[in-house]
Short mmCIF file of C-alpha atoms in Angstrom, two decimals:
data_model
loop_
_atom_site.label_atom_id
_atom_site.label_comp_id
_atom_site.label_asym_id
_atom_site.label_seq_id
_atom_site.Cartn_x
_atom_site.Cartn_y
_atom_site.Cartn_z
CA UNK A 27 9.41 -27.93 14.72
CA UNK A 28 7.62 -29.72 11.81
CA UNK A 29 9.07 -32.59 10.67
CA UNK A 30 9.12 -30.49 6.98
CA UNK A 31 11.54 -28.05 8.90
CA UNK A 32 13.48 -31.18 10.68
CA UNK A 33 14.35 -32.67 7.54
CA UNK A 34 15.58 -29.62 5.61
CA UNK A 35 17.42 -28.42 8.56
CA UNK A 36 19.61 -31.83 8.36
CA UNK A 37 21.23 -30.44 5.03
CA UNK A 38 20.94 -26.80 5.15
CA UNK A 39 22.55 -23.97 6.85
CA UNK A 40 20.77 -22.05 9.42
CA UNK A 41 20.64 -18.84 6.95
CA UNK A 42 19.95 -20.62 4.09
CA UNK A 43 15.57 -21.32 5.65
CA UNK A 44 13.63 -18.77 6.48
CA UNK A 45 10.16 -20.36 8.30
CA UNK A 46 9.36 -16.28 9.79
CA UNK A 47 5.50 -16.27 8.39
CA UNK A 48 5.84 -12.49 7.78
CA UNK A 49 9.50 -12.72 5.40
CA UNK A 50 8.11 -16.04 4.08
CA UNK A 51 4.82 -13.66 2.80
CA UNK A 52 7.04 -11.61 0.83
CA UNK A 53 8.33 -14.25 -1.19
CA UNK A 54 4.81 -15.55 -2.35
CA UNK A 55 4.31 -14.01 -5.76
CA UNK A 56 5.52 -12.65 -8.41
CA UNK A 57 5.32 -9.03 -10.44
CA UNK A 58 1.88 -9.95 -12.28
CA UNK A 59 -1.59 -8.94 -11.51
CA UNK A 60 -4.77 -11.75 -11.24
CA UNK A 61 -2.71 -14.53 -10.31
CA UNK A 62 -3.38 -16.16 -7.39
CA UNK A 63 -0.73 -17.03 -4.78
CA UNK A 64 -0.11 -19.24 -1.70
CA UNK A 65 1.34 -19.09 1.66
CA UNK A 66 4.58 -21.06 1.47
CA UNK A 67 5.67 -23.25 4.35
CA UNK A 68 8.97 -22.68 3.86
CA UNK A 69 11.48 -20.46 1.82
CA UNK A 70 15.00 -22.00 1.48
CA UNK A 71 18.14 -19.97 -0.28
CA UNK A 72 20.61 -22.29 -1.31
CA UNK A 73 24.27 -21.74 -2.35
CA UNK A 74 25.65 -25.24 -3.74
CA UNK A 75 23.97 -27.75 -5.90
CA UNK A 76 24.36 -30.40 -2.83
CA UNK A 77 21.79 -28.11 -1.16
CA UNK A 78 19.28 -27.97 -4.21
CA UNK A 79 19.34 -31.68 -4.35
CA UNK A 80 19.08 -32.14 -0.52
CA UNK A 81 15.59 -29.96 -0.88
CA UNK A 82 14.53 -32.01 -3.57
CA UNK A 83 14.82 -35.22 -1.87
CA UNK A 84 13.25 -34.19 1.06
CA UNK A 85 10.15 -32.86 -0.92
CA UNK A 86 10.08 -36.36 -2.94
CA UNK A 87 10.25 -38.10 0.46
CA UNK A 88 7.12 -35.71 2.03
CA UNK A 89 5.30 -35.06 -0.98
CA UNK A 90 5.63 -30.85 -0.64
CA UNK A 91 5.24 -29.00 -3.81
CA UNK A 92 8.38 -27.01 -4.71
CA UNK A 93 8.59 -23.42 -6.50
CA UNK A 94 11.44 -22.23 -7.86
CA UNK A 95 12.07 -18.83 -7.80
CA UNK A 96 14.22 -16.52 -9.68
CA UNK A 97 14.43 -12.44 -9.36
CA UNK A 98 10.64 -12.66 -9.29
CA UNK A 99 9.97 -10.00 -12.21
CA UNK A 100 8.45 -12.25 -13.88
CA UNK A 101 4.85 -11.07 -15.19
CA UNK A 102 2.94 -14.16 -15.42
CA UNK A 103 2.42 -15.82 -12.23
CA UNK A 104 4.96 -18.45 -12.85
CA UNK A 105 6.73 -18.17 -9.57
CA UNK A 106 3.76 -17.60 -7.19
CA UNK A 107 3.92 -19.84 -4.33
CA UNK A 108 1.57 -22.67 -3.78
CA UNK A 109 0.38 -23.41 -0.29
CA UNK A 110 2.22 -25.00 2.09
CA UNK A 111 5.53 -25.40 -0.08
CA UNK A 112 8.85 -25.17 -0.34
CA UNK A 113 9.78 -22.06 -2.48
CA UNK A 114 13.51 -22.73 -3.68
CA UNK A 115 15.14 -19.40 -4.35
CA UNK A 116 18.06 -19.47 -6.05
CA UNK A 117 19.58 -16.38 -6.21
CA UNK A 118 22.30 -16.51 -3.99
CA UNK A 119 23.67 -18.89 -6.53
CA UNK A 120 25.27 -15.96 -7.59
CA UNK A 121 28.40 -17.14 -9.52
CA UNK A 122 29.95 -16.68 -12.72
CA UNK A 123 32.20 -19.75 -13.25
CA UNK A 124 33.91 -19.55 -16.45
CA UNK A 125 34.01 -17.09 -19.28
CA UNK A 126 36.30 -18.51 -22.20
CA UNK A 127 36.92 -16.24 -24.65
CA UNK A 128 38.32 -19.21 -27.16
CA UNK A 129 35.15 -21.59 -26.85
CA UNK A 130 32.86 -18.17 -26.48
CA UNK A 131 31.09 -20.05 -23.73
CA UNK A 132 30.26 -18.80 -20.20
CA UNK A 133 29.24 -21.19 -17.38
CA UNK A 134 27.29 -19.34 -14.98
CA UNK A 135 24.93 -20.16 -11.78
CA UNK A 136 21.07 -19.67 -12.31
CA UNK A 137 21.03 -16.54 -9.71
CA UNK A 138 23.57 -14.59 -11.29
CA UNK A 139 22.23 -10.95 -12.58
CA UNK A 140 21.51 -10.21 -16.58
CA UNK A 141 23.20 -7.53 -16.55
CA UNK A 142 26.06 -8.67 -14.18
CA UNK A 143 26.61 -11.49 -16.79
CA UNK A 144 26.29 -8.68 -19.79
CA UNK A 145 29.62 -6.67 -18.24
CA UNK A 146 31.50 -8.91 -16.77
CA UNK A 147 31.73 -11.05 -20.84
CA UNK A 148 32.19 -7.33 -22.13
CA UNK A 149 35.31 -6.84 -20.49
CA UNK A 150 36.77 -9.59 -22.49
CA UNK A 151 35.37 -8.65 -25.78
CA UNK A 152 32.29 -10.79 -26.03
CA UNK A 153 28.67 -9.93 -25.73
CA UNK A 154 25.79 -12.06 -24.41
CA UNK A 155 23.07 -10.86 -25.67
CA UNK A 156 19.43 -12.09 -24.52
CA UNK A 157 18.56 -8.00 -22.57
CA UNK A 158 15.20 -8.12 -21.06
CA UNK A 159 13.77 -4.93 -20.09
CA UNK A 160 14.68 -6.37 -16.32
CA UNK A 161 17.84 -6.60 -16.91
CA UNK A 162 19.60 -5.00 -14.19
CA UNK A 163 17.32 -7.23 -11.77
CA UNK A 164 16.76 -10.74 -13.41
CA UNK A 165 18.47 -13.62 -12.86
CA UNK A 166 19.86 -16.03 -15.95
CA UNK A 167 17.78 -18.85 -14.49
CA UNK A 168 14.80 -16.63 -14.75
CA UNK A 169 15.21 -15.70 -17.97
CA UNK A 170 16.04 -19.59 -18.75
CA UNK A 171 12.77 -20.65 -16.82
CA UNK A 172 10.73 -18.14 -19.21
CA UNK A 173 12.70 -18.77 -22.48
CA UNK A 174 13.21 -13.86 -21.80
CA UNK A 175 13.70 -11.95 -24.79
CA UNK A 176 14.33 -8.58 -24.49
CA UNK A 177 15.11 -5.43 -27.34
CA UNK A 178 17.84 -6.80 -29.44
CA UNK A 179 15.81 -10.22 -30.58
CA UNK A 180 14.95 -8.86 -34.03
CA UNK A 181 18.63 -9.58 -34.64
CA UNK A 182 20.42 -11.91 -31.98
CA UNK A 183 17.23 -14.12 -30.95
CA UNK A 184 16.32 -15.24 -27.64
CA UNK A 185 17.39 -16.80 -24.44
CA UNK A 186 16.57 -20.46 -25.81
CA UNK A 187 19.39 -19.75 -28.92
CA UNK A 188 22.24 -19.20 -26.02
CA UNK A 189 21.52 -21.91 -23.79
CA UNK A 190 23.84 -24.61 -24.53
CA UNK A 191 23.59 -27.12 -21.88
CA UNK A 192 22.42 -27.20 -18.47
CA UNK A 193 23.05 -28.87 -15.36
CA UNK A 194 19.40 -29.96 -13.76
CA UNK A 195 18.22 -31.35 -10.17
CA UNK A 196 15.14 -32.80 -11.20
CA UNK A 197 12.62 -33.92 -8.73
CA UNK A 198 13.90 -36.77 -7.18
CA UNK A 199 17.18 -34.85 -6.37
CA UNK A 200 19.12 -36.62 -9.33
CA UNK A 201 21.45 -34.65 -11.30
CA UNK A 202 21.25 -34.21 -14.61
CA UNK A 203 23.93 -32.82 -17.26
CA UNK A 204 22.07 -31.83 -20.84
CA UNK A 205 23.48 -30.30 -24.02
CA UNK A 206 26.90 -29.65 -24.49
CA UNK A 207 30.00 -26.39 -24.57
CA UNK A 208 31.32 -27.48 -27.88
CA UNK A 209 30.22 -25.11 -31.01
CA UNK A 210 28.05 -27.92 -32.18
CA UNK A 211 26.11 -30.90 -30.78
CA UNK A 212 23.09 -33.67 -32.04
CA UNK A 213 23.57 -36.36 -29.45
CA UNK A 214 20.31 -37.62 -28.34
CA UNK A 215 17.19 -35.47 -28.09
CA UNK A 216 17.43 -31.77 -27.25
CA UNK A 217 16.75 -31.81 -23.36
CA UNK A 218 18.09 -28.62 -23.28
CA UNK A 219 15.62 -26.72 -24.99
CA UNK A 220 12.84 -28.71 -23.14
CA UNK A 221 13.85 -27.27 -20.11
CA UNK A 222 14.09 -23.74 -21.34
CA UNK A 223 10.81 -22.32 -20.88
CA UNK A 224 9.57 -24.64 -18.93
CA UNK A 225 8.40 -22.24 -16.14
CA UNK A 226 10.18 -24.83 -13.25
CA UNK A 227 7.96 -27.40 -14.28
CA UNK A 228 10.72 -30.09 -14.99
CA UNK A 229 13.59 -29.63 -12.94
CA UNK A 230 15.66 -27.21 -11.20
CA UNK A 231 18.40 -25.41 -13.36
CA UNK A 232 21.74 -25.22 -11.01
CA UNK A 233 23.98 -23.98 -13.77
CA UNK A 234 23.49 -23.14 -17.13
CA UNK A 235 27.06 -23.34 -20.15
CA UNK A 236 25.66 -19.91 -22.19
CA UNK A 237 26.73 -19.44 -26.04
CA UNK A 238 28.58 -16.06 -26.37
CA UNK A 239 29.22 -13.65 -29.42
CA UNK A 240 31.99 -11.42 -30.38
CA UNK A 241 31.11 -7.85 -29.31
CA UNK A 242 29.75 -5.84 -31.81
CA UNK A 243 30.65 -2.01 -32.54
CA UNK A 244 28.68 0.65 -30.78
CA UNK A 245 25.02 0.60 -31.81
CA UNK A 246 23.63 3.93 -33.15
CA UNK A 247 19.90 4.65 -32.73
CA UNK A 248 17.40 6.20 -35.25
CA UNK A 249 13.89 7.80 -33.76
CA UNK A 250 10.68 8.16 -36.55
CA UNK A 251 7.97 9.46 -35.41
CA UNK A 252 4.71 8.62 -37.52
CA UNK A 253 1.22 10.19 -37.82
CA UNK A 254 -0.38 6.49 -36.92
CA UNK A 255 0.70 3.33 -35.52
CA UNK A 256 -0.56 1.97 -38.87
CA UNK A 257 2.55 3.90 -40.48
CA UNK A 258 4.56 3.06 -38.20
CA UNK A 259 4.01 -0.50 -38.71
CA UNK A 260 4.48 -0.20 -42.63
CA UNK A 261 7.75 1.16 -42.16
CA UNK A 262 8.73 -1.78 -40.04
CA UNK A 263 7.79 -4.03 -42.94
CA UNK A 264 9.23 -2.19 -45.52
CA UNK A 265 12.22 -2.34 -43.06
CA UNK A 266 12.32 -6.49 -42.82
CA UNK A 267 11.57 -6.57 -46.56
CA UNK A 268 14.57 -5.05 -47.98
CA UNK A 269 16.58 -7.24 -45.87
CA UNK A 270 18.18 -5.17 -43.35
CA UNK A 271 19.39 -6.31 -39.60
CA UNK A 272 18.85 -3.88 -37.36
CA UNK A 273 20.09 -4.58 -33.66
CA UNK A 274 16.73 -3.10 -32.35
CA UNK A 275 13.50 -2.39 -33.89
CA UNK A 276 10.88 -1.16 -31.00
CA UNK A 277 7.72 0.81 -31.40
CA UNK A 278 6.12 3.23 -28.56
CA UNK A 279 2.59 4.70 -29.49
CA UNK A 280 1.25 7.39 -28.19
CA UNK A 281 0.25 6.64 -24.62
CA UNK A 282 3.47 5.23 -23.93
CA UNK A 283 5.27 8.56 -25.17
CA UNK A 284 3.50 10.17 -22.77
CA UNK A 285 3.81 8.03 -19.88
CA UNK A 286 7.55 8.26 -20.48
CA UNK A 287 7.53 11.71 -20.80
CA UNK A 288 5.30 12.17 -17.09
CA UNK A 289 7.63 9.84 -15.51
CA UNK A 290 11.20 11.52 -16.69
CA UNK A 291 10.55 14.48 -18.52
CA UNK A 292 12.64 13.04 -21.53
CA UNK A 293 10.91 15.28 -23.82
CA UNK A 294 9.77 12.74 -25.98
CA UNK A 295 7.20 14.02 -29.41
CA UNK A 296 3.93 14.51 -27.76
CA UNK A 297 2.55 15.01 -31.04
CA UNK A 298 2.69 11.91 -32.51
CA UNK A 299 0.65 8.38 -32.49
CA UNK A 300 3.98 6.25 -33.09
CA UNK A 301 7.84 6.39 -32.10
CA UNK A 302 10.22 3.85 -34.31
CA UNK A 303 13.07 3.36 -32.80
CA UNK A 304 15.62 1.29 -34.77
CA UNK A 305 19.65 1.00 -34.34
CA UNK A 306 22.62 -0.62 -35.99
CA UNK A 307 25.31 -2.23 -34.42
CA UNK A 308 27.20 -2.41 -38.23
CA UNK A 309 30.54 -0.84 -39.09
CA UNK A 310 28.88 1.82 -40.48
CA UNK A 311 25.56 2.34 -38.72
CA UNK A 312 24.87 5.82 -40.07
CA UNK A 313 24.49 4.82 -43.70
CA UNK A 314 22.53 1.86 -42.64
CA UNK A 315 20.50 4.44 -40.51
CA UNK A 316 20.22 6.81 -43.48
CA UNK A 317 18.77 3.76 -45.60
CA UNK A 318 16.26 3.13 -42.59
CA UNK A 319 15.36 6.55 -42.70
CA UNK A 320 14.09 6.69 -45.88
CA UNK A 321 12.12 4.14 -45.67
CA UNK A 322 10.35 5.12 -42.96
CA UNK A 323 9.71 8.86 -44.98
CA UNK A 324 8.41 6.47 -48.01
CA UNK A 325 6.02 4.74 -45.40
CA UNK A 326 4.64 8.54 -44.01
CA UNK A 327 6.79 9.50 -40.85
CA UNK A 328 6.85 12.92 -40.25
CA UNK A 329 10.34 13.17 -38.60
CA UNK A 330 13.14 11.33 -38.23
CA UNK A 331 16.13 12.11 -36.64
CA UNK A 332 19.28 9.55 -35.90
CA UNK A 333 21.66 10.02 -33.29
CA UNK A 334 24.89 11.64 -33.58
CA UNK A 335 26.65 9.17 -30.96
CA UNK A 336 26.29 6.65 -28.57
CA UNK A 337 25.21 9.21 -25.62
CA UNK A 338 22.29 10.25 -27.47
CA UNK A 339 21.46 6.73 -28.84
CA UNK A 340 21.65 5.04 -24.77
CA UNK A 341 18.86 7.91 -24.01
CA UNK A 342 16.45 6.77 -26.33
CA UNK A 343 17.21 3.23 -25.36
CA UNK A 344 16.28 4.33 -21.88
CA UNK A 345 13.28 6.16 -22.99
CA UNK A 346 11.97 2.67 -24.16
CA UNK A 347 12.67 0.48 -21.33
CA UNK A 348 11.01 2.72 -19.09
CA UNK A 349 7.95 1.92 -21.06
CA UNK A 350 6.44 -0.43 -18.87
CA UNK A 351 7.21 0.95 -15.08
CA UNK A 352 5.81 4.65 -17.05
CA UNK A 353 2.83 2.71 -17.87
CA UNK A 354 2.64 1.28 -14.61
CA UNK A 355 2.41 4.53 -13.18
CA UNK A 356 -0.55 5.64 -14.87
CA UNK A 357 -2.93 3.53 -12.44
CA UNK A 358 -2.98 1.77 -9.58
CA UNK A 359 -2.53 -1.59 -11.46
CA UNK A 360 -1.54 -2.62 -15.01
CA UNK A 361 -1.71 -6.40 -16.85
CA UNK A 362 0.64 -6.28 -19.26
CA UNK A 363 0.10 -8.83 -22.02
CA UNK A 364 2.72 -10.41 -24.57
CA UNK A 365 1.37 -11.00 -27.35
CA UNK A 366 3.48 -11.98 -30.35
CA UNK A 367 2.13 -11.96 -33.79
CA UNK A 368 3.80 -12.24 -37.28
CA UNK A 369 4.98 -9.33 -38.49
CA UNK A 370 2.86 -8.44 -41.69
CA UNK A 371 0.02 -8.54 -38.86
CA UNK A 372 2.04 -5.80 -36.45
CA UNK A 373 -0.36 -2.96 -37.84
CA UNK A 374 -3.79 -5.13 -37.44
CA UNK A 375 -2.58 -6.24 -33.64
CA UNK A 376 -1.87 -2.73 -32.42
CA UNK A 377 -5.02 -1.38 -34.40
CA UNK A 378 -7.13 -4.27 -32.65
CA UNK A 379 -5.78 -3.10 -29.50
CA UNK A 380 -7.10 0.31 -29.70
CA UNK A 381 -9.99 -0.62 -30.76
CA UNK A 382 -10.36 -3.13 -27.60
CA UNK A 383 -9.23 0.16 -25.52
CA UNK A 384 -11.87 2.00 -26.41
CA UNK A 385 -14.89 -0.88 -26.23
CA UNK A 386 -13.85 -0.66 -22.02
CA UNK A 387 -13.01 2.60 -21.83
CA UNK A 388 -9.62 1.48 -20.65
CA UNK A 389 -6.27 2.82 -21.14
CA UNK A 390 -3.97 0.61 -23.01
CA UNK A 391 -0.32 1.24 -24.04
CA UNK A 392 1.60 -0.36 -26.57
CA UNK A 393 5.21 -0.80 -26.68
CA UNK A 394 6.66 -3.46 -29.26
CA UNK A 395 9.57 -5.27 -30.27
CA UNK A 396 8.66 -4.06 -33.43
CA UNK A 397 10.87 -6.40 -35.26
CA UNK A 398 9.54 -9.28 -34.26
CA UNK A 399 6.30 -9.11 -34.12
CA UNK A 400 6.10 -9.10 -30.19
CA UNK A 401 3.75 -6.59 -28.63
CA UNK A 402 3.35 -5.45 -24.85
CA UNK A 403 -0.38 -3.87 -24.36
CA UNK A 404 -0.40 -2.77 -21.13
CA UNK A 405 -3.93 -2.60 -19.55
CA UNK A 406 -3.99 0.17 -17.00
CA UNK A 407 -6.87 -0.06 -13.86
CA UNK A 408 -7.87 1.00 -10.99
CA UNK A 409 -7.34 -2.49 -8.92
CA UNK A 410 -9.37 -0.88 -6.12
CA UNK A 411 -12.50 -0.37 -8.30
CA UNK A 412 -14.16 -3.69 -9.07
CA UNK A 413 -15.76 -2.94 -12.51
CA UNK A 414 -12.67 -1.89 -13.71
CA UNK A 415 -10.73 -4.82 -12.89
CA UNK A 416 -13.46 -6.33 -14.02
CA UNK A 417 -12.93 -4.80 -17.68
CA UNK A 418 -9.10 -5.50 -17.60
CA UNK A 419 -8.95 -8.79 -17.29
CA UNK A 420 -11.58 -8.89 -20.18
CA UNK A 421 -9.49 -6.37 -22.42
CA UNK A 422 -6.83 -8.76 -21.56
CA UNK A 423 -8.44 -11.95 -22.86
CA UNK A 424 -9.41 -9.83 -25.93
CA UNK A 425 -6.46 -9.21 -26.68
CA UNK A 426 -4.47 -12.45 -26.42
CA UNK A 427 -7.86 -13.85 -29.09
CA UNK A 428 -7.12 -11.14 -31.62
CA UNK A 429 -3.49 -12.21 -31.14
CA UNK A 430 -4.99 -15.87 -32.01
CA UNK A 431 -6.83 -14.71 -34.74
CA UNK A 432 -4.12 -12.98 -36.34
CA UNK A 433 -1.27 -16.38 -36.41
CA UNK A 434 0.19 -15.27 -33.25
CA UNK A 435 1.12 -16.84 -30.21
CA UNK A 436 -0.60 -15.73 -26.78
CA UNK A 437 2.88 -15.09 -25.25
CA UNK A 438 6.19 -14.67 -27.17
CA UNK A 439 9.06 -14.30 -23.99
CA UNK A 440 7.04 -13.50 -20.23
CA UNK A 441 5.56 -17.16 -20.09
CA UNK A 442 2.35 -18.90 -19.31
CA UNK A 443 2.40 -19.08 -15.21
CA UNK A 444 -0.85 -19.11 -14.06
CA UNK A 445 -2.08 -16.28 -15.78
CA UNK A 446 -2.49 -17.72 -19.48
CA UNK A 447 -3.23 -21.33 -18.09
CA UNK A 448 -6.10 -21.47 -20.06
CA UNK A 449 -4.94 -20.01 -23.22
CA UNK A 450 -2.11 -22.01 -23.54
CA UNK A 451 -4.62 -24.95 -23.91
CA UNK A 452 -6.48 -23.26 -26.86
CA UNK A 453 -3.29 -22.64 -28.58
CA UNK A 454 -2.16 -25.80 -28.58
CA UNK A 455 -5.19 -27.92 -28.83
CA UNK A 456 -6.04 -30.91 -27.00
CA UNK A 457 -3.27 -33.36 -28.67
CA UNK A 458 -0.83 -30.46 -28.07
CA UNK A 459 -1.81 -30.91 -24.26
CA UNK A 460 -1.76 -34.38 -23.67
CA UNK A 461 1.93 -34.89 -24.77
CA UNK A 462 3.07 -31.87 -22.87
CA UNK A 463 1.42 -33.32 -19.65
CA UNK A 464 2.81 -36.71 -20.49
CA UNK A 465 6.44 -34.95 -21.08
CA UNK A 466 5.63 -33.36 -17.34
CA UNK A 467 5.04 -36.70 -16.30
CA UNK A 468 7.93 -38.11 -17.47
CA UNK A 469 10.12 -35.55 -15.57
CA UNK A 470 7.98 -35.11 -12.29
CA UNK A 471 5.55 -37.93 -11.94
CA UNK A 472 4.48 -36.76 -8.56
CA UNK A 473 3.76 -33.37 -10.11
CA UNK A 474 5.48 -31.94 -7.22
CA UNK A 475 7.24 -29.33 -9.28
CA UNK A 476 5.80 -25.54 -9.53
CA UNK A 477 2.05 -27.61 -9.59
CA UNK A 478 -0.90 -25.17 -11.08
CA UNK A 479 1.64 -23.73 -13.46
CA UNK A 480 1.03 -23.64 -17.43
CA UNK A 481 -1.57 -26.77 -17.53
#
């Protein structure tokens, strides 16, 4: 036995390290494509914060690299292993705490489920509501680690705006207690938000004190469909102009429709280049709806049709988060970018993205969150054909420039990992870099924490 294996072993339970090569393999990378990954030494599952910090110290005191590790759908590389580390998985740190219906707080472990979290505040009238596409699979400190949006951002915001405090083992095993569970909060600087989105890079979330809402009425859902994504896009602007909230604004073009339609037959418009879907969550959705709906027939859409319940409304809902595995589907391999660009720029972006299509010969889908500006192209390839791999990673980098070009940011809620490394330096420019390695310094001077990871 290694003396790596020897040390852990002093504070861990037997079940809590795996060393078996071929189960340690499977916990090397996660759900994105052109990232490279590792062989870990080790894989260690802890249950209690004592644990967490027990790893930590032993890293400090060996100098191993540690990756922490969530549900692992993340689609940037972020929690890849490194070799010859210590990937810290945390989700068997599976508890919900507290839910407090006065303080609208609940205090949760990083490994508990999305959507576990999502029912269990439900059934005491509250609503949390960060809802990646995941969200039956990821795990809070996931979502935390990559700052996760999800469909109903264009009116709730995401994860970052929920996260109220945080309890951290940083690298040395320390604990550290940030933020606050009172309504509001200015004392000091905000740690809290430095650690959201920090990809693991700063310290190990062990529990996380989430801001909750009341729970709103049943959302109903309105479906356009438009003769162009161009059209499509206008309506969403006309939409955000007049001032209206809508609890979901998302946009499917054409090759997504279709994908969605292979995959589950949900009879989906063939016919047209754009499907709006956008729902209210209001006391009275349907005139709300009604209002939407015009505006989208004043902007060119051919049809439009709103729901008549909430039955109806949850299977278009469905029909747009199986987007991405429908895309997926298509070919052997998809990169699926996350590009987020201001909204008057929505109908440039997606018309950019076509026109990158077509320069490879590629297929590229686009779903949005309309509503914010945040689009998903998702390159589709062959991964066992070298030229076409080839021309997906370059569609890729295409895209996240025109996103550049256009004000946007090169990733608005998946996260830099390893696979935007290097765009994450031309976005923020070389002053932009040197105080977010100094920050990294400042939190994990031995850079021992997920190393290779955004810089």
């Amino acid at each position: 036995m290694d003396d790596l294996q020897r040390r852990l072993r002093e504070g861990l339970p037997a079940e809590a390290l795996l060393t078996d090569p071929d189960v340690t393999a499977s916990y090397a990378h996660d759900m994105a494509s052109f990232c490279e990954a590792g062989a870990p030494a080790v894989v260690v599952l802890p249950r209690t914060v004592e644990e967490v910090q027990h790893v930590m110290r032993t890293a400090t005191a060996l100098r191993v690299p540690v990756v922490p590790q969530g549900a692992r759908t993340g689609l940037s590389g972020a929690a890849n292993a490194s070799d010859g580390c210590i990937v810290l998985s945390l989700v068997r740190m599976d508890r919900i705490l507290e839910i407090s219906p006065v303080d609208r707080i609940a205090v949760v472990e990083p490994g508990v489920i999305n959507a576990t979290l999502s029912r269990a505040v439900n059934e005491h009238g509250l609503y949390y509501p960060p809802d990646p596409s995941s969200w039956e699979m990821c795990t809070i400190g996931g979502n935390i680690g990559t700052a996760s949006g999800g469909l109903c951002c264009v009116k709730y915001g995401v994860t970052a705006e929920y996260v109220l405090g945080l309890e951290v083992v940083l690298a040395d095993g320390r604990l550290l207690n940030t933020g606050r569970r009172t309504a509001k909060g200015v004392a000091g600087y905000d740690l809290t938000r430095l650690f959201v989105g920090s990809e693991g890079s700063l310290g190990i979330v062990v529990k996380a004190v989430l801001a909750l809402r009341p729970q709103p009425p049943q959302q109903l859902v309105l479906a356009a469909e438009f003769p162009s994504a161009a059209a499509a896009c206008d309506a969403v602007c006309r939409i955000m102009e007049r001032g209206h909230t809508p609890s979901l604004l998302e946009l499917m073009d054409r090759t997504t429709v279709r994908a969605v339609n292979m995959m589950a037959s949900m009879g989906l418009p063939e016919t047209t280049e754009a499907l709006l879907l956008c729902a209210f969550d209001t006391p009275d959705p349907a005139a709300d709806l009604a209002a939407v709906g015009e505006l989208c027939t004043a902007a060119g859409a051919t049809e439009v049709v709103p729901a008549d319940d909430a039955a109806e409304s949850e299977l278009l809902l469905q029909a747009r988060r199986l987007s991405l595995p429908a895309l997926e589907a298509v070919k052997s391999a998809t990169m699926i970018d996350d590009v987020c660009v201001p909204r008057s720029a929505l109908g440039a972006m997606i018309e950019g993205t076509t026109a990158i299509a077509e320069k490879f010969g590629l297929t590229i889908g686009v779903c949005a969150h309309a509503g914010d500006g945040n689009t998903h192209p998702v390159v589709c390839f062959d991964h066992t054909d070298a030229e076409e791999s080839r021309k997906a990673r370059e569609s890729f980098d295409e895209i996240m420039a025109l996103g550049l070009e256009l004000g946007g940011t090169i990733t608005g809620e998946h996260g830099v990992g390893v696979l935007k490394k290097e765009w994450l330096a031309r976005e923020l420019g070389e002053v932009g870099v040197e105080l977010q390695r100094g920050i990294k310094a400042a939190f994990d001077p031995l850079g021992l924490l997920n190393p290779g990871k955004l810089f």
